[in-house]
Amino acid sequence: MFAALFFVTAAPAVLAQDVTLRSRDGAIELSGTLLGFDGEFYRIDTRYGELTVDGSGVLCDGPGCPSLTDFVAELAISGSATVGTVLMPALVEAFALRVGLDAVRAPVEGGFVYELREDRTGADDGTGRVVGRFTFRISDTDRGFADLLADEADIVMALREVRPEEVAAAREAGLGTLDDANRSRVVALDAMVPVVAPGNPVTQVSLGDLARVLGGRITNWARLGGPDAPIVLHLRNEASGLSQGISDRILGPAGLDVPGTAVRHASNEALARAVAADPFGFGIASFSETGNTRALRIGGRCGFELSATRRSIKTEDYPLTAPMFLYLPARRLPALAREFLSFTRSDPAQIVIRRAGFVDQAPEEVPVELQGDRFANAIVVAMGEPGLAELKRLVSTLGPMQRLTTSFRFEPGSAQLDAQSRSNVHQLARSIEAGRYDARRLLFAGFSDRQGPAASNLKIARDRAVAVRDAVLRAAEAADFDRLTIGTDGFGEAMPMACDDTRWGREANRRVEVWVR
C-alpha cells in the first residue's frame, strides 16, 4: 500500500491539512498532513515520515480530504519555446481528440493553459467538466530545469541533454537521476544547421571550420572559399537550448567559446530572418526554422558531404542532430498525464509531429537504389583485396534488403547509446510488438571506423550489432518473436559515412543500422 513516491498534483485548497486514512477493513489507520493527491495516490506526512498510499485501499476522513469525483489532473510543463510553442500544443490537441475530450486553450502569464474537458454529447462548446489542466510556461531550456528544481514544473521541455550540474541538483532535491534512460524521452527530432544568405557562394563547411567560425577563430569568408569580407555571426540568446547545444557539442570539444561580437537573437525566426537579409551573415539555425536562409552541407577533407534532410536526421547520419527532450522527475504523474506521455510515442503522434514541421521517429524503409552515394563512397575507400571482398559480402547481404531509418550510435568514447538511439530502442521495440515486421527479416548491421586493424574493427562492429539487438529484444517484452526473423552481422569499416580524420567523423562511422526484407 505504501510507495516511495511523491508528486505535486493536488489542488492548493486541500494541501497542508490534517487527514486520517483508514484501510477498508479498519486494520490500518494513518493520520497526518495531506501533501498531495494525484487522483490515485495520497501523499501524507506522518510521524513515520512522508508516505504515499494507494487511494483504492483506504477511506479518507478530515477537512483536507479531496473530492474523488471532482479531481482535476494538473500538469505543469516548462522550458524550450521551440518545443512548447507549436509541437506540444499540436500533441495536446491531438491527444484530447483521440480520448474524447475537448481541449480549451487560454493564455496565462508566461505561457498558456489547456483545460481538458469532458465532451458533452458532442457539443464541442468547451463547457464540460474539467478533468485535466496542462499549464505551459514558455521560456528556454535553462528555465525549464530551474522550474523543475524549484518544484514549479512536472516536465521539462529541452533542446539539449541535461547537464551534470543539473543532474546533481535534481538528485539532491529528490527528483531522481535525470540522465537515467527512464527519466527522459525524445518527443521529436531537429538539427543544428549552419545557414547563410541565399546569394552566398559558400556551399559547405567542415565541422572543424564550423567550430572555428563559431569560436571567433575564422572571421573572414575567404577562409571558407568565399569573398574577402568579414563574417557576421548570428546566434540565439545564450539561455536557449540551441545555443547551449552549440556550446556542448561543437565549441566545448574544441575548447572554444562564442566571441562577444556575435549578434544574438531572441527567437529562431528572428535569427533566420536576420541571416537571410545579411549577405555576410553566418548562423546556426534549427532545421525546423531555417526560413529563407540556405543551409550549408557538412563536409570533410576526404570529400564526403552530408546535408540536413528529414531522412539524414532520422538516421542520425547528419552529425548535428538535436533531439527534442521531455525530462520527467522520479515522481508519479496523474493517470491522464501518463496517458498523454504514452500517446507522444504512438504512431498517430508521429503524424502530428510531422505535420507540425518537425522530424518524427516513425521508421521508414529506404531501398538500395536511393543509397547510391553511400555505396559509391564504400567503393572509393575499399583498399586491397580484403576490403573489396568485404564490400562484395556487404552488397550481397544488404542488396536485396531495405534500410530502416532507425539507426543506433554511441556517446563519444563510450559503448553507451546516445539519446536519440536510446529512444530508437523503444520505438523499434514498439513496432515489433505491434507486428509491423511479422513474416519479415530484420538484420542489425554493425559498422566501425578505420582506426586499428580491420579484423578488430569487424569484431567490434559485430559485437555492437549484438548489443543493440539484445537491447531491442529486452524492450519488446510483449513481442512474439516467432513471427519474424532477427539476425546480426558486422561489416566493419566497409561503408563509412564521414571522413575518419576527425572525431565526429569516426563517431558517425561507429553505428548499427537496421535492414529489413
Short mmCIF file of C-alpha atoms in Angstrom, two decimals:
data_model
loop_
_atom_site.label_atom_id
_atom_site.label_comp_id
_atom_site.label_asym_id
_atom_site.label_seq_id
_atom_site.Cartn_x
_atom_site.Cartn_y
_atom_site.Cartn_z
CA MET A 1 0.00 0.00 0.00
CA PHE A 2 2.95 2.32 0.57
CA ALA A 3 5.45 3.52 -2.03
CA ALA A 4 8.40 5.87 -2.00
CA LEU A 5 6.88 8.34 -4.45
CA PHE A 6 5.89 11.99 -4.35
CA PHE A 7 4.21 14.50 -6.66
CA VAL A 8 2.72 17.98 -6.86
CA THR A 9 -0.72 17.47 -8.33
CA ALA A 10 -3.16 18.18 -5.52
CA ALA A 11 -5.30 21.28 -5.63
CA PRO A 12 -3.96 24.04 -3.33
CA ALA A 13 -7.17 24.09 -1.30
CA VAL A 14 -6.52 20.64 0.15
CA LEU A 15 -2.81 20.99 0.84
CA ALA A 16 -1.32 21.11 4.35
CA GLN A 17 -4.49 19.96 6.11
CA ASP A 18 -4.93 17.10 8.55
CA VAL A 19 -6.45 13.86 7.30
CA THR A 20 -6.85 10.31 8.51
CA LEU A 21 -6.53 7.39 6.11
CA ARG A 22 -8.13 4.09 7.16
CA SER A 23 -7.87 0.78 5.36
CA ARG A 24 -11.24 -0.54 4.28
CA ASP A 25 -11.12 -3.34 6.87
CA GLY A 26 -10.20 -0.85 9.61
CA ALA A 27 -6.96 -2.66 10.43
CA ILE A 28 -4.63 0.22 9.49
CA GLU A 29 -5.00 3.91 10.27
CA LEU A 30 -2.66 6.76 9.39
CA SER A 31 -3.02 10.39 10.45
CA GLY A 32 -1.02 13.34 9.24
CA THR A 33 -0.83 16.29 6.90
CA LEU A 34 -2.00 15.76 3.34
CA LEU A 35 0.75 16.85 0.98
CA GLY A 36 -0.72 15.79 -2.33
CA PHE A 37 -3.24 13.69 -4.25
CA ASP A 38 -2.99 12.70 -7.91
CA GLY A 39 -6.37 11.08 -8.35
CA GLU A 40 -4.98 7.66 -7.41
CA PHE A 41 -2.49 8.08 -4.57
CA TYR A 42 -2.34 10.19 -1.40
CA ARG A 43 0.94 11.69 -0.22
CA ILE A 44 0.84 12.21 3.53
CA ASP A 45 3.34 13.49 6.11
CA THR A 46 3.05 11.23 9.17
CA ARG A 47 5.06 10.60 12.32
CA TYR A 48 6.70 7.78 10.34
CA GLY A 49 7.81 10.21 7.66
CA GLU A 50 6.41 11.01 4.24
CA LEU A 51 4.33 8.13 2.84
CA THR A 52 2.42 7.51 -0.37
CA VAL A 53 -0.78 5.49 -0.06
CA ASP A 54 -2.90 3.85 -2.75
CA GLY A 55 -6.29 5.60 -2.61
CA SER A 56 -8.19 2.49 -3.74
CA GLY A 57 -7.36 0.73 -0.48
CA VAL A 58 -8.26 3.44 2.05
CA LEU A 59 -11.01 5.80 3.14
CA CYS A 60 -10.11 9.45 3.80
CA ASP A 61 -11.53 11.40 6.74
CA GLY A 62 -10.82 15.01 7.64
CA PRO A 63 -11.08 18.58 6.35
CA GLY A 64 -8.25 18.10 3.87
CA CYS A 65 -9.74 15.11 2.05
CA PRO A 66 -10.07 15.79 -1.68
CA SER A 67 -13.14 15.03 -3.75
CA LEU A 68 -12.55 11.81 -5.66
CA THR A 69 -15.18 12.63 -8.25
CA ASP A 70 -14.10 16.24 -8.93
CA PHE A 71 -10.36 15.57 -9.20
CA VAL A 72 -8.52 17.53 -11.90
CA ALA A 73 -5.23 16.15 -13.21
CA GLU A 74 -2.75 19.03 -13.02
CA LEU A 75 0.42 19.03 -15.13
CA ALA A 76 2.97 21.87 -15.28
CA ILE A 77 5.29 21.85 -18.31
CA SER A 78 8.14 24.35 -18.66
CA GLY A 79 11.07 25.03 -20.95
CA SER A 80 12.03 25.49 -24.58
CA ALA A 81 9.88 27.76 -26.71
CA THR A 82 10.85 25.73 -29.78
CA VAL A 83 9.23 22.65 -28.25
CA GLY A 84 6.41 24.41 -26.44
CA THR A 85 5.08 26.92 -28.95
CA VAL A 86 4.00 24.61 -31.78
CA LEU A 87 4.84 20.96 -31.13
CA MET A 88 3.36 20.40 -27.67
CA PRO A 89 0.06 22.21 -28.39
CA ALA A 90 -0.38 20.09 -31.50
CA LEU A 91 0.20 16.93 -29.45
CA VAL A 92 -2.13 18.00 -26.63
CA GLU A 93 -4.95 18.80 -29.04
CA ALA A 94 -4.48 15.54 -30.94
CA PHE A 95 -4.41 13.58 -27.68
CA ALA A 96 -7.61 15.23 -26.45
CA LEU A 97 -9.37 14.42 -29.70
CA ARG A 98 -8.22 10.81 -29.51
CA VAL A 99 -9.52 10.26 -25.96
CA GLY A 100 -12.79 12.13 -26.50
CA LEU A 101 -12.03 15.34 -24.60
CA ASP A 102 -12.32 19.00 -25.54
CA ALA A 103 -9.02 20.92 -25.35
CA VAL A 104 -9.76 24.53 -24.40
CA ARG A 105 -6.74 26.86 -24.56
CA ALA A 106 -6.35 30.12 -22.66
CA PRO A 107 -3.40 32.49 -22.17
CA VAL A 108 -1.69 32.77 -18.79
CA GLU A 109 1.31 34.78 -17.67
CA GLY A 110 4.40 33.41 -19.37
CA GLY A 111 2.55 30.86 -21.48
CA PHE A 112 -0.84 29.21 -21.83
CA VAL A 113 -3.02 26.53 -20.28
CA TYR A 114 -5.11 23.75 -21.77
CA GLU A 115 -8.20 22.64 -19.90
CA LEU A 116 -9.21 19.15 -20.96
CA ARG A 117 -12.96 18.85 -20.57
CA GLU A 118 -15.42 16.03 -20.95
CA ASP A 119 -17.19 16.26 -24.28
CA ARG A 120 -20.85 16.94 -23.50
CA THR A 121 -22.53 14.66 -26.05
CA GLY A 122 -20.57 16.17 -28.90
CA ALA A 123 -21.49 19.77 -28.09
CA ASP A 124 -17.87 20.88 -28.65
CA ASP A 125 -18.51 24.09 -26.71
CA GLY A 126 -15.82 23.59 -24.07
CA THR A 127 -18.27 23.62 -21.16
CA GLY A 128 -17.91 20.03 -19.98
CA ARG A 129 -16.42 19.07 -16.63
CA VAL A 130 -12.69 19.77 -16.39
CA VAL A 131 -10.71 16.54 -15.94
CA GLY A 132 -7.23 17.85 -16.72
CA ARG A 133 -5.29 21.09 -16.72
CA PHE A 134 -1.97 21.23 -18.60
CA THR A 135 -0.13 24.50 -17.94
CA PHE A 136 2.76 25.53 -20.20
CA ARG A 137 5.45 28.03 -19.23
CA ILE A 138 7.29 29.06 -22.40
CA SER A 139 10.86 30.25 -21.96
CA ASP A 140 14.05 28.26 -22.56
CA THR A 141 15.72 25.01 -21.57
CA ASP A 142 17.59 26.59 -18.63
CA ARG A 143 14.39 27.95 -17.12
CA GLY A 144 12.67 24.61 -17.58
CA PHE A 145 15.24 22.80 -15.45
CA ALA A 146 15.20 25.66 -12.91
CA ASP A 147 11.41 25.35 -12.61
CA LEU A 148 11.69 21.61 -12.10
CA LEU A 149 14.24 22.09 -9.31
CA ALA A 150 12.00 24.74 -7.73
CA ASP A 151 9.06 22.31 -7.73
CA GLU A 152 7.21 24.55 -10.20
CA ALA A 153 7.18 22.09 -13.11
CA ASP A 154 6.46 18.41 -13.63
CA ILE A 155 8.03 18.13 -17.10
CA VAL A 156 10.94 19.97 -18.74
CA MET A 157 10.95 20.72 -22.48
CA ALA A 158 14.61 20.76 -23.56
CA LEU A 159 16.63 21.19 -26.75
CA ARG A 160 19.73 19.66 -25.19
CA GLU A 161 20.62 16.85 -22.84
CA VAL A 162 20.59 17.53 -19.11
CA ARG A 163 23.95 18.79 -17.81
CA PRO A 164 25.94 17.19 -14.96
CA GLU A 165 25.29 20.07 -12.56
CA GLU A 166 21.54 19.80 -13.23
CA VAL A 167 21.67 16.04 -12.65
CA ALA A 168 23.40 16.60 -9.30
CA ALA A 169 20.95 19.31 -8.21
CA ALA A 170 17.94 17.17 -9.15
CA ARG A 171 19.30 14.17 -7.28
CA GLU A 172 19.88 16.33 -4.19
CA ALA A 173 16.30 17.64 -4.46
CA GLY A 174 14.93 14.10 -4.51
CA LEU A 175 13.85 14.23 -8.16
CA GLY A 176 15.76 11.13 -9.21
CA THR A 177 18.59 10.73 -11.70
CA LEU A 178 17.62 12.85 -14.69
CA ASP A 179 20.23 11.33 -17.02
CA ASP A 180 18.76 7.87 -16.48
CA ALA A 181 17.07 6.47 -19.60
CA ASN A 182 13.71 6.29 -17.81
CA ARG A 183 13.77 9.97 -16.85
CA SER A 184 13.79 11.36 -20.39
CA ARG A 185 12.19 10.71 -23.73
CA VAL A 186 12.76 12.10 -27.20
CA VAL A 187 9.48 13.55 -28.44
CA ALA A 188 10.72 14.71 -31.87
CA LEU A 189 13.91 15.34 -33.82
CA ASP A 190 15.56 18.53 -35.02
CA ALA A 191 19.08 19.53 -36.06
CA MET A 192 21.57 22.38 -35.80
CA VAL A 193 22.13 23.68 -39.32
CA PRO A 194 24.75 26.23 -40.49
CA VAL A 195 22.94 28.77 -42.65
CA VAL A 196 23.86 31.71 -44.88
CA ALA A 197 22.06 34.20 -47.10
CA PRO A 198 20.70 32.77 -50.38
CA GLY A 199 23.29 34.62 -52.50
CA ASN A 200 26.34 33.48 -50.54
CA PRO A 201 28.67 31.41 -52.79
CA VAL A 202 29.87 29.09 -49.99
CA THR A 203 28.09 25.71 -50.09
CA GLN A 204 29.78 23.55 -47.45
CA VAL A 205 31.80 23.79 -44.25
CA SER A 206 33.77 21.22 -42.28
CA LEU A 207 32.92 20.68 -38.64
CA GLY A 208 36.39 21.89 -37.70
CA ASP A 209 35.92 25.14 -39.60
CA LEU A 210 32.40 25.43 -38.22
CA ALA A 211 33.78 25.35 -34.68
CA ARG A 212 36.42 27.92 -35.60
CA VAL A 213 33.81 30.26 -37.10
CA LEU A 214 31.56 29.96 -34.07
CA GLY A 215 34.56 30.39 -31.76
CA GLY A 216 35.80 33.54 -33.49
CA ARG A 217 38.97 31.96 -34.92
CA ILE A 218 37.80 32.29 -38.55
CA THR A 219 36.44 35.77 -39.18
CA ASN A 220 36.69 36.20 -42.96
CA TRP A 221 34.69 34.45 -45.67
CA ALA A 222 37.84 33.98 -47.77
CA ARG A 223 38.94 31.27 -45.32
CA LEU A 224 35.83 29.29 -46.32
CA GLY A 225 36.20 29.83 -50.08
CA GLY A 226 34.01 32.92 -50.16
CA PRO A 227 34.63 36.64 -50.78
CA ASP A 228 37.15 38.73 -48.85
CA ALA A 229 34.60 40.02 -46.35
CA PRO A 230 34.09 39.78 -42.58
CA ILE A 231 31.84 37.04 -41.23
CA VAL A 232 28.90 38.38 -39.21
CA LEU A 233 27.97 35.72 -36.68
CA HIS A 234 24.26 35.35 -35.78
CA LEU A 235 23.22 33.11 -32.87
CA ARG A 236 20.31 32.59 -30.50
CA ASN A 237 20.38 34.08 -26.99
CA GLU A 238 22.73 32.30 -24.59
CA ALA A 239 19.98 30.66 -22.50
CA SER A 240 18.35 28.96 -25.48
CA GLY A 241 18.72 25.23 -25.92
CA LEU A 242 20.04 25.80 -29.45
CA SER A 243 22.94 27.97 -28.22
CA GLN A 244 23.68 25.59 -25.37
CA GLY A 245 23.71 22.68 -27.81
CA ILE A 246 26.31 24.55 -29.86
CA SER A 247 28.44 25.04 -26.76
CA ASP A 248 28.10 21.44 -25.58
CA ARG A 249 28.59 19.66 -28.91
CA ILE A 250 30.63 21.93 -31.19
CA LEU A 251 32.58 24.50 -29.19
CA GLY A 252 33.21 22.55 -25.99
CA PRO A 253 35.16 19.67 -27.60
CA ALA A 254 37.27 22.26 -29.48
CA GLY A 255 37.98 24.30 -26.34
CA LEU A 256 36.36 27.42 -27.81
CA ASP A 257 33.76 30.00 -26.76
CA VAL A 258 31.45 32.27 -28.72
CA PRO A 259 33.02 35.74 -29.18
CA GLY A 260 31.34 38.78 -27.71
CA THR A 261 30.84 40.22 -31.20
CA ALA A 262 28.18 37.63 -32.10
CA VAL A 263 24.74 39.07 -32.81
CA ARG A 264 22.19 37.40 -30.52
CA HIS A 265 18.52 36.83 -31.35
CA ALA A 266 15.53 36.14 -29.12
CA SER A 267 13.88 33.60 -31.43
CA ASN A 268 14.70 31.13 -34.19
CA GLU A 269 12.51 33.09 -36.57
CA ALA A 270 14.37 36.35 -35.88
CA LEU A 271 17.73 34.62 -36.40
CA ALA A 272 16.72 33.12 -39.74
CA ARG A 273 15.28 36.44 -40.91
CA ALA A 274 18.49 38.31 -39.99
CA VAL A 275 20.81 35.82 -41.72
CA ALA A 276 18.69 35.77 -44.88
CA ALA A 277 18.98 39.56 -45.10
CA ASP A 278 22.73 39.72 -44.35
CA PRO A 279 24.97 38.82 -47.35
CA PHE A 280 27.88 38.20 -44.98
CA GLY A 281 25.85 36.58 -42.21
CA PHE A 282 26.59 33.13 -40.79
CA GLY A 283 24.23 31.48 -38.32
CA ILE A 284 23.23 28.22 -36.71
CA ALA A 285 19.51 27.64 -37.16
CA SER A 286 17.08 24.96 -36.17
CA PHE A 287 16.27 22.62 -39.08
CA SER A 288 12.58 23.23 -38.42
CA GLU A 289 13.01 27.02 -38.72
CA THR A 290 15.55 27.92 -41.41
CA GLY A 291 13.24 30.47 -43.06
CA ASN A 292 14.63 31.94 -46.29
CA THR A 293 18.24 31.09 -45.50
CA ARG A 294 20.31 28.49 -47.36
CA ALA A 295 21.72 25.57 -45.41
CA LEU A 296 25.38 24.59 -45.79
CA ARG A 297 26.43 20.98 -46.19
CA ILE A 298 28.79 19.46 -43.62
CA GLY A 299 31.92 18.25 -45.42
CA GLY A 300 35.43 16.99 -44.83
CA ARG A 301 38.83 16.70 -46.50
CA CYS A 302 38.07 13.20 -47.81
CA GLY A 303 35.24 14.56 -49.95
CA PHE A 304 32.22 13.19 -48.04
CA GLU A 305 29.41 15.72 -47.62
CA LEU A 306 26.20 15.45 -45.60
CA SER A 307 23.10 17.63 -45.86
CA ALA A 308 20.45 18.08 -43.21
CA THR A 309 17.34 16.33 -44.52
CA ARG A 310 14.45 14.67 -42.77
CA ARG A 311 15.89 11.26 -43.62
CA SER A 312 19.51 12.05 -42.63
CA ILE A 313 18.26 13.43 -39.30
CA LYS A 314 16.18 10.31 -38.67
CA THR A 315 19.11 8.03 -39.41
CA GLU A 316 21.47 10.32 -37.45
CA ASP A 317 23.78 10.25 -40.47
CA TYR A 318 23.73 14.07 -40.24
CA PRO A 319 26.19 14.82 -37.42
CA LEU A 320 24.39 17.72 -35.72
CA THR A 321 21.03 16.16 -34.90
CA ALA A 322 19.25 17.77 -31.95
CA PRO A 323 16.64 15.58 -30.26
CA MET A 324 13.79 17.42 -28.53
CA PHE A 325 13.52 16.08 -25.00
CA LEU A 326 10.93 15.80 -22.28
CA TYR A 327 12.54 15.27 -18.86
CA LEU A 328 10.49 13.70 -16.08
CA PRO A 329 11.28 13.60 -12.34
CA ALA A 330 11.05 10.38 -10.35
CA ARG A 331 7.55 11.01 -9.10
CA ARG A 332 4.17 9.70 -10.08
CA LEU A 333 2.17 11.80 -12.52
CA PRO A 334 -1.65 11.67 -12.77
CA ALA A 335 -3.11 8.95 -14.97
CA LEU A 336 -4.22 11.46 -17.62
CA ALA A 337 -0.68 12.86 -17.83
CA ARG A 338 0.75 9.37 -18.17
CA GLU A 339 -1.71 8.61 -20.96
CA PHE A 340 -0.61 11.79 -22.75
CA LEU A 341 3.06 10.86 -22.48
CA SER A 342 2.30 7.39 -23.82
CA PHE A 343 0.45 8.98 -26.74
CA THR A 344 3.52 11.05 -27.71
CA ARG A 345 5.27 7.80 -28.69
CA SER A 346 2.38 6.38 -30.70
CA ASP A 347 2.08 6.14 -34.48
CA PRO A 348 -0.71 8.77 -34.62
CA ALA A 349 1.54 11.17 -32.69
CA GLN A 350 4.31 10.76 -35.30
CA ILE A 351 1.90 12.05 -37.94
CA VAL A 352 1.10 15.07 -35.74
CA ILE A 353 4.82 15.75 -35.20
CA ARG A 354 5.49 15.63 -38.94
CA ARG A 355 2.58 17.97 -39.72
CA ALA A 356 3.86 20.42 -37.09
CA GLY A 357 7.07 20.79 -39.11
CA PHE A 358 9.39 18.60 -37.06
CA VAL A 359 11.09 15.28 -37.80
CA ASP A 360 9.18 12.32 -36.40
CA GLN A 361 10.62 8.98 -35.30
CA ALA A 362 8.42 6.63 -37.32
CA PRO A 363 10.72 4.19 -39.17
CA GLU A 364 10.91 4.45 -42.95
CA GLU A 365 12.33 1.91 -45.39
CA VAL A 366 15.00 3.17 -47.79
CA PRO A 367 15.69 0.98 -50.86
CA VAL A 368 19.26 0.42 -52.03
CA GLU A 369 18.69 2.40 -55.23
CA LEU A 370 18.27 5.55 -53.11
CA GLN A 371 21.60 4.95 -51.36
CA GLY A 372 23.91 5.23 -54.35
CA ASP A 373 26.20 7.81 -52.72
CA ARG A 374 26.81 5.54 -49.73
CA PHE A 375 27.74 2.57 -51.89
CA ALA A 376 29.90 4.77 -54.14
CA ASN A 377 31.80 6.02 -51.09
CA ALA A 378 32.28 2.43 -49.97
CA ILE A 379 33.87 1.54 -53.32
CA VAL A 380 36.20 4.55 -53.16
CA VAL A 381 37.60 3.70 -49.72
CA ALA A 382 37.83 -0.09 -50.18
CA MET A 383 41.54 -0.92 -50.06
CA GLY A 384 43.11 -4.10 -51.46
CA GLU A 385 41.55 -7.49 -51.93
CA PRO A 386 40.38 -7.88 -48.29
CA GLY A 387 38.49 -4.59 -48.47
CA LEU A 388 36.89 -5.44 -51.81
CA ALA A 389 35.95 -8.91 -50.56
CA GLU A 390 34.20 -7.43 -47.52
CA LEU A 391 32.45 -4.89 -49.72
CA LYS A 392 31.25 -7.68 -52.00
CA ARG A 393 29.87 -9.53 -48.98
CA LEU A 394 28.11 -6.34 -47.84
CA VAL A 395 26.47 -5.81 -51.23
CA SER A 396 25.45 -9.47 -51.44
CA THR A 397 23.88 -9.35 -47.97
CA LEU A 398 22.24 -5.93 -47.98
CA GLY A 399 21.47 -5.57 -51.69
CA PRO A 400 18.12 -7.42 -51.53
CA MET A 401 17.10 -5.56 -48.35
CA GLN A 402 15.95 -2.06 -47.40
CA ARG A 403 17.49 0.12 -44.73
CA LEU A 404 15.32 1.38 -41.89
CA THR A 405 15.81 5.00 -40.88
CA THR A 406 16.09 3.63 -37.33
CA SER A 407 19.83 3.65 -36.59
CA PHE A 408 21.94 3.47 -33.45
CA ARG A 409 25.01 5.48 -32.50
CA PHE A 410 27.02 5.86 -29.33
CA GLU A 411 28.13 8.52 -26.88
CA PRO A 412 31.64 9.85 -27.66
CA GLY A 413 34.27 7.39 -26.42
CA SER A 414 31.63 5.09 -24.93
CA ALA A 415 29.66 1.92 -25.58
CA GLN A 416 26.56 3.73 -24.25
CA LEU A 417 23.89 4.53 -26.85
CA ASP A 418 23.28 8.24 -27.36
CA ALA A 419 19.95 9.86 -26.53
CA GLN A 420 18.36 9.52 -29.97
CA SER A 421 19.43 5.88 -30.18
CA ARG A 422 18.00 5.08 -26.74
CA SER A 423 14.70 6.45 -27.98
CA ASN A 424 15.06 4.35 -31.14
CA VAL A 425 15.32 1.21 -29.00
CA HIS A 426 11.83 1.85 -27.64
CA GLN A 427 10.39 2.92 -30.99
CA LEU A 428 11.65 -0.22 -32.76
CA ALA A 429 10.54 -2.44 -29.87
CA ARG A 430 7.03 -0.99 -30.07
CA SER A 431 6.93 -1.60 -33.84
CA ILE A 432 7.95 -5.24 -33.32
CA GLU A 433 5.32 -5.66 -30.60
CA ALA A 434 2.68 -4.21 -32.93
CA GLY A 435 3.52 -6.83 -35.56
CA ARG A 436 4.85 -4.38 -38.13
CA TYR A 437 7.64 -6.78 -39.15
CA ASP A 438 5.77 -10.07 -38.88
CA ALA A 439 6.87 -12.59 -41.53
CA ARG A 440 9.89 -10.42 -42.34
CA ARG A 441 13.59 -10.47 -41.51
CA LEU A 442 15.36 -7.76 -39.50
CA LEU A 443 19.14 -7.55 -39.67
CA PHE A 444 21.18 -5.47 -37.21
CA ALA A 445 24.31 -4.49 -39.17
CA GLY A 446 27.32 -3.10 -37.29
CA PHE A 447 29.90 -0.71 -38.77
CA SER A 448 33.12 0.81 -37.43
CA ASP A 449 35.67 3.50 -38.13
CA ARG A 450 39.06 2.69 -39.71
CA GLN A 451 41.13 3.13 -36.55
CA GLY A 452 43.06 -0.06 -35.80
CA PRO A 453 43.27 -3.44 -37.58
CA ALA A 454 40.40 -4.34 -39.91
CA ALA A 455 39.84 -7.68 -38.15
CA SER A 456 39.44 -5.97 -34.78
CA ASN A 457 37.06 -3.40 -36.26
CA LEU A 458 34.96 -6.19 -37.76
CA LYS A 459 34.65 -7.88 -34.36
CA ILE A 460 33.74 -4.59 -32.67
CA ALA A 461 31.07 -3.95 -35.30
CA ARG A 462 29.57 -7.42 -34.81
CA ASP A 463 29.60 -7.06 -31.02
CA ARG A 464 27.81 -3.72 -31.24
CA ALA A 465 25.16 -5.20 -33.52
CA VAL A 466 24.52 -7.98 -31.00
CA ALA A 467 24.37 -5.49 -28.10
CA VAL A 468 21.82 -3.29 -29.86
CA ARG A 469 19.71 -6.27 -30.92
CA ASP A 470 19.65 -7.52 -27.33
CA ALA A 471 18.59 -4.07 -26.06
CA VAL A 472 15.67 -4.03 -28.51
CA LEU A 473 14.64 -7.59 -27.58
CA ARG A 474 14.63 -6.68 -23.88
CA ALA A 475 12.48 -3.62 -24.57
CA ALA A 476 9.97 -5.58 -26.70
CA GLU A 477 8.55 -7.50 -23.76
CA ALA A 478 5.18 -8.21 -25.40
CA ALA A 479 6.54 -9.27 -28.80
CA ASP A 480 6.04 -12.69 -30.35
CA PHE A 481 9.48 -13.33 -31.82
CA ASP A 482 8.29 -16.47 -33.57
CA ARG A 483 6.54 -14.20 -36.06
CA LEU A 484 9.74 -12.70 -37.51
CA THR A 485 13.41 -13.43 -38.03
CA ILE A 486 16.05 -11.29 -36.33
CA GLY A 487 19.75 -11.56 -37.14
CA THR A 488 23.01 -9.68 -36.70
CA ASP A 489 26.09 -9.11 -38.83
CA GLY A 490 29.09 -6.82 -38.92
CA PHE A 491 30.81 -5.13 -41.85
CA GLY A 492 33.50 -3.19 -40.01
CA GLU A 493 34.85 -0.24 -41.95
CA ALA A 494 33.22 -1.24 -45.26
CA MET A 495 30.73 1.66 -45.58
CA PRO A 496 31.95 4.92 -43.98
CA MET A 497 29.53 7.81 -43.60
CA ALA A 498 32.13 10.51 -42.95
CA CYS A 499 35.85 11.24 -43.02
CA ASP A 500 37.83 9.28 -40.45
CA ASP A 501 40.33 12.10 -39.85
CA THR A 502 38.08 13.89 -37.33
CA ARG A 503 36.49 12.82 -34.05
CA TRP A 504 32.95 13.47 -35.27
CA GLY A 505 33.64 11.53 -38.47
CA ARG A 506 34.78 8.49 -36.53
CA GLU A 507 31.71 8.75 -34.29
CA ALA A 508 29.44 8.89 -37.35
CA ASN A 509 31.05 5.74 -38.73
CA ARG A 510 30.61 3.76 -35.48
CA ARG A 511 27.00 2.74 -35.83
CA VAL A 512 24.46 -0.06 -36.05
CA GLU A 513 21.93 0.07 -38.88
CA VAL A 514 18.75 -1.98 -39.21
CA TRP A 515 17.88 -3.57 -42.55
CA VAL A 516 14.64 -5.34 -43.42
CA ARG A 517 13.45 -7.77 -46.04
#
